[in-house]
């Protein structure tokens, strides 16, 4: 009761005090008059009691309304906090998904670069191998041409002596060679003009 009294506004307190004072004054004046007046005072008292009860009910209703409003405000605040928490969670999930996709794309890009470098290195190695093969073939062809020219020279000309033959064939020739002549093979060992 004391707590309710403290929570009441000044206007309400004065209203209640005025009613109480009015009741006290009315009660005092009732004692001064006769029985008829006592009956009137009783009616007035009942009316005052009814008014007091009505006022108390009104105050109680206001208090309940205030509590309901506070509870509603609290519920709304909790719902808003929950909504914000859900939005934050969704935002974080979206950021994590975006980061995961970015990392995936970066990994794919690096893998593609590595594959491109591997293919480029492979192509370079194949080019070098092809160039080396071409050079080897060219050298083999050149060597074959040189030998063919030597054979052609040796078949188309005969040498007067070993000095001339050694200019073309420094180590001499064997008996199966077209440039072989028995006159150049002094020791009859199958090699002409050997050193």
GROMACS .gro file of C-alpha atoms in nm:
model
  195
    1UNK     CA    1   0.000   0.000   0.000
    2UNK     CA    2   0.286   0.236   0.089
    3UNK     CA    3   0.452   0.147  -0.243
    4UNK     CA    4   0.134   0.232  -0.431
    5UNK     CA    5   0.108   0.562  -0.244
    6UNK     CA    6   0.465   0.651  -0.343
    7UNK     CA    7   0.400   0.572  -0.707
    8UNK     CA    8   0.090   0.791  -0.726
    9UNK     CA    9   0.115   1.134  -0.883
   10UNK     CA   10   0.068   1.445  -0.668
   11UNK     CA   11  -0.266   1.515  -0.824
   12UNK     CA   12  -0.400   1.173  -0.725
   13UNK     CA   13  -0.260   1.205  -0.374
   14UNK     CA   14  -0.429   1.541  -0.326
   15UNK     CA   15  -0.751   1.402  -0.466
   16UNK     CA   16  -0.746   1.113  -0.223
   17UNK     CA   17  -0.652   1.339   0.070
   18UNK     CA   18  -0.933   1.575  -0.026
   19UNK     CA   19  -1.179   1.285  -0.031
   20UNK     CA   20  -1.057   1.161   0.308
   21UNK     CA   21  -1.078   1.509   0.459
   22UNK     CA   22  -1.422   1.548   0.308
   23UNK     CA   23  -1.527   1.216   0.461
   24UNK     CA   24  -1.392   1.318   0.802
   25UNK     CA   25  -1.567   1.654   0.789
   26UNK     CA   26  -1.887   1.492   0.674
   27UNK     CA   27  -1.867   1.234   0.951
   28UNK     CA   28  -1.807   1.505   1.212
   29UNK     CA   29  -2.098   1.709   1.090
   30UNK     CA   30  -2.318   1.401   1.098
   31UNK     CA   31  -2.261   1.360   1.472
   32UNK     CA   32  -2.372   1.718   1.526
   33UNK     CA   33  -2.711   1.660   1.370
   34UNK     CA   34  -2.990   1.424   1.469
   35UNK     CA   35  -3.080   1.078   1.357
   36UNK     CA   36  -3.223   1.206   1.030
   37UNK     CA   37  -2.898   1.365   0.946
   38UNK     CA   38  -2.719   1.041   1.045
   39UNK     CA   39  -2.919   0.863   0.780
   40UNK     CA   40  -2.822   1.127   0.526
   41UNK     CA   41  -2.459   1.100   0.641
   42UNK     CA   42  -2.472   0.725   0.599
   43UNK     CA   43  -2.587   0.767   0.241
   44UNK     CA   44  -2.316   1.022   0.181
   45UNK     CA   45  -2.063   0.790   0.341
   46UNK     CA   46  -2.174   0.509   0.117
   47UNK     CA   47  -2.148   0.739  -0.181
   48UNK     CA   48  -1.801   0.848  -0.071
   49UNK     CA   49  -1.700   0.487  -0.020
   50UNK     CA   50  -1.830   0.404  -0.365
   51UNK     CA   51  -1.639   0.697  -0.512
   52UNK     CA   52  -1.326   0.589  -0.324
   53UNK     CA   53  -1.364   0.234  -0.449
   54UNK     CA   54  -1.416   0.363  -0.803
   55UNK     CA   55  -1.104   0.578  -0.774
   56UNK     CA   56  -0.901   0.283  -0.643
   57UNK     CA   57  -1.025   0.066  -0.928
   58UNK     CA   58  -0.936   0.338  -1.175
   59UNK     CA   59  -0.586   0.368  -1.028
   60UNK     CA   60  -0.547  -0.009  -1.032
   61UNK     CA   61  -0.658  -0.018  -1.397
   62UNK     CA   62  -0.409   0.257  -1.482
   63UNK     CA   63  -0.131   0.064  -1.304
   64UNK     CA   64  -0.220  -0.255  -1.491
   65UNK     CA   65  -0.226  -0.064  -1.820
   66UNK     CA   66   0.114   0.082  -1.743
   67UNK     CA   67   0.254  -0.266  -1.663
   68UNK     CA   68   0.108  -0.404  -1.986
   69UNK     CA   69   0.266  -0.118  -2.183
   70UNK     CA   70   0.604  -0.185  -2.019
   71UNK     CA   71   0.578  -0.558  -2.094
   72UNK     CA   72   0.484  -0.483  -2.456
   73UNK     CA   73   0.779  -0.245  -2.489
   74UNK     CA   74   1.009  -0.508  -2.339
   75UNK     CA   75   0.874  -0.775  -2.577
   76UNK     CA   76   0.926  -0.543  -2.876
   77UNK     CA   77   1.282  -0.466  -2.763
   78UNK     CA   78   1.357  -0.839  -2.731
   79UNK     CA   79   1.210  -0.909  -3.076
   80UNK     CA   80   1.417  -0.625  -3.226
   81UNK     CA   81   1.733  -0.757  -3.059
   82UNK     CA   82   1.661  -1.107  -3.187
   83UNK     CA   83   1.596  -0.973  -3.539
   84UNK     CA   84   1.924  -0.780  -3.534
   85UNK     CA   85   2.110  -1.089  -3.408
   86UNK     CA   86   1.962  -1.298  -3.691
   87UNK     CA   87   2.054  -1.032  -3.948
   88UNK     CA   88   2.409  -1.019  -3.810
   89UNK     CA   89   2.434  -1.397  -3.826
   90UNK     CA   90   2.308  -1.397  -4.186
   91UNK     CA   91   2.555  -1.121  -4.276
   92UNK     CA   92   2.843  -1.316  -4.124
   93UNK     CA   93   2.732  -1.633  -4.306
   94UNK     CA   94   2.716  -1.441  -4.635
   95UNK     CA   95   3.064  -1.294  -4.575
   96UNK     CA   96   3.203  -1.640  -4.495
   97UNK     CA   97   3.045  -1.782  -4.812
   98UNK     CA   98   3.183  -1.496  -5.021
   99UNK     CA   99   3.530  -1.549  -4.872
  100UNK     CA  100   3.508  -1.924  -4.938
  101UNK     CA  101   3.410  -1.860  -5.302
  102UNK     CA  102   3.693  -1.607  -5.340
  103UNK     CA  103   3.944  -1.857  -5.200
  104UNK     CA  104   3.805  -2.127  -5.430
  105UNK     CA  105   3.834  -1.896  -5.733
  106UNK     CA  106   4.188  -1.799  -5.630
  107UNK     CA  107   4.285  -2.167  -5.597
  108UNK     CA  108   4.133  -2.240  -5.940
  109UNK     CA  109   4.316  -1.942  -6.090
  110UNK     CA  110   4.647  -2.058  -5.943
  111UNK     CA  111   4.585  -2.413  -6.064
  112UNK     CA  112   4.506  -2.280  -6.413
  113UNK     CA  113   4.824  -2.068  -6.409
  114UNK     CA  114   5.030  -2.368  -6.295
  115UNK     CA  115   4.873  -2.583  -6.570
  116UNK     CA  116   4.942  -2.312  -6.828
  117UNK     CA  117   5.304  -2.286  -6.711
  118UNK     CA  118   5.339  -2.664  -6.721
  119UNK     CA  119   5.200  -2.676  -7.075
  120UNK     CA  120   5.424  -2.387  -7.181
  121UNK     CA  121   5.728  -2.564  -7.033
  122UNK     CA  122   5.622  -2.889  -7.201
  123UNK     CA  123   5.578  -2.708  -7.535
  124UNK     CA  124   5.917  -2.539  -7.488
  125UNK     CA  125   6.079  -2.876  -7.414
  126UNK     CA  126   5.911  -3.027  -7.722
  127UNK     CA  127   6.028  -2.732  -7.933
  128UNK     CA  128   6.383  -2.772  -7.805
  129UNK     CA  129   6.370  -3.148  -7.863
  130UNK     CA  130   6.235  -3.087  -8.216
  131UNK     CA  131   6.510  -2.830  -8.280
  132UNK     CA  132   6.774  -3.070  -8.147
  133UNK     CA  133   6.633  -3.349  -8.364
  134UNK     CA  134   6.630  -3.117  -8.665
  135UNK     CA  135   6.990  -3.016  -8.595
  136UNK     CA  136   7.089  -3.380  -8.551
  137UNK     CA  137   6.920  -3.471  -8.879
  138UNK     CA  138   7.080  -3.175  -9.052
  139UNK     CA  139   7.421  -3.277  -8.915
  140UNK     CA  140   7.361  -3.638  -9.022
  141UNK     CA  141   7.256  -3.522  -9.366
  142UNK     CA  142   7.558  -3.295  -9.388
  143UNK     CA  143   7.784  -3.582  -9.280
  144UNK     CA  144   7.617  -3.811  -9.531
  145UNK     CA  145   7.663  -3.550  -9.804
  146UNK     CA  146   8.025  -3.500  -9.704
  147UNK     CA  147   8.088  -3.876  -9.718
  148UNK     CA  148   7.902  -3.900 -10.046
  149UNK     CA  149   8.116  -3.617 -10.183
  150UNK     CA  150   8.428  -3.789 -10.058
  151UNK     CA  151   8.319  -4.116 -10.213
  152UNK     CA  152   8.234  -3.937 -10.533
  153UNK     CA  153   8.568  -3.760 -10.530
  154UNK     CA  154   8.751  -4.078 -10.453
  155UNK     CA  155   8.574  -4.270 -10.729
  156UNK     CA  156   8.610  -3.994 -10.982
  157UNK     CA  157   8.976  -3.940 -10.923
  158UNK     CA  158   9.269  -4.147 -10.855
  159UNK     CA  159   9.562  -4.034 -10.653
  160UNK     CA  160   9.914  -4.026 -10.790
  161UNK     CA  161  10.066  -4.099 -10.455
  162UNK     CA  162   9.993  -4.127 -10.081
  163UNK     CA  163  10.065  -3.758 -10.021
  164UNK     CA  164   9.775  -3.659 -10.247
  165UNK     CA  165   9.550  -3.928 -10.099
  166UNK     CA  166   9.627  -3.816  -9.743
  167UNK     CA  167   9.504  -3.468  -9.829
  168UNK     CA  168   9.157  -3.618  -9.878
  169UNK     CA  169   9.184  -3.927  -9.654
  170UNK     CA  170   9.435  -3.847  -9.375
  171UNK     CA  171   9.427  -4.203  -9.231
  172UNK     CA  172   9.432  -4.381  -9.563
  173UNK     CA  173   9.166  -4.615  -9.707
  174UNK     CA  174   9.101  -4.989  -9.683
  175UNK     CA  175   9.070  -5.234  -9.967
  176UNK     CA  176   8.690  -5.203  -9.984
  177UNK     CA  177   8.712  -4.826 -10.048
  178UNK     CA  178   8.673  -4.711 -10.412
  179UNK     CA  179   8.990  -4.500 -10.386
  180UNK     CA  180   9.201  -4.801 -10.287
  181UNK     CA  181   9.474  -4.895 -10.527
  182UNK     CA  182   9.721  -5.172 -10.468
  183UNK     CA  183  10.007  -4.954 -10.576
  184UNK     CA  184   9.954  -4.746 -10.263
  185UNK     CA  185   9.950  -5.057 -10.036
  186UNK     CA  186  10.321  -5.138 -10.009
  187UNK     CA  187  10.288  -5.394  -9.729
  188UNK     CA  188   9.979  -5.565  -9.879
  189UNK     CA  189   9.783  -5.546  -9.552
  190UNK     CA  190   9.459  -5.414  -9.712
  191UNK     CA  191   9.521  -5.051  -9.614
  192UNK     CA  192   9.652  -4.795  -9.862
  193UNK     CA  193   9.853  -4.498  -9.743
  194UNK     CA  194   9.805  -4.570  -9.373
  195UNK     CA  195  10.028  -4.381  -9.136
   0.00000   0.00000   0.00000
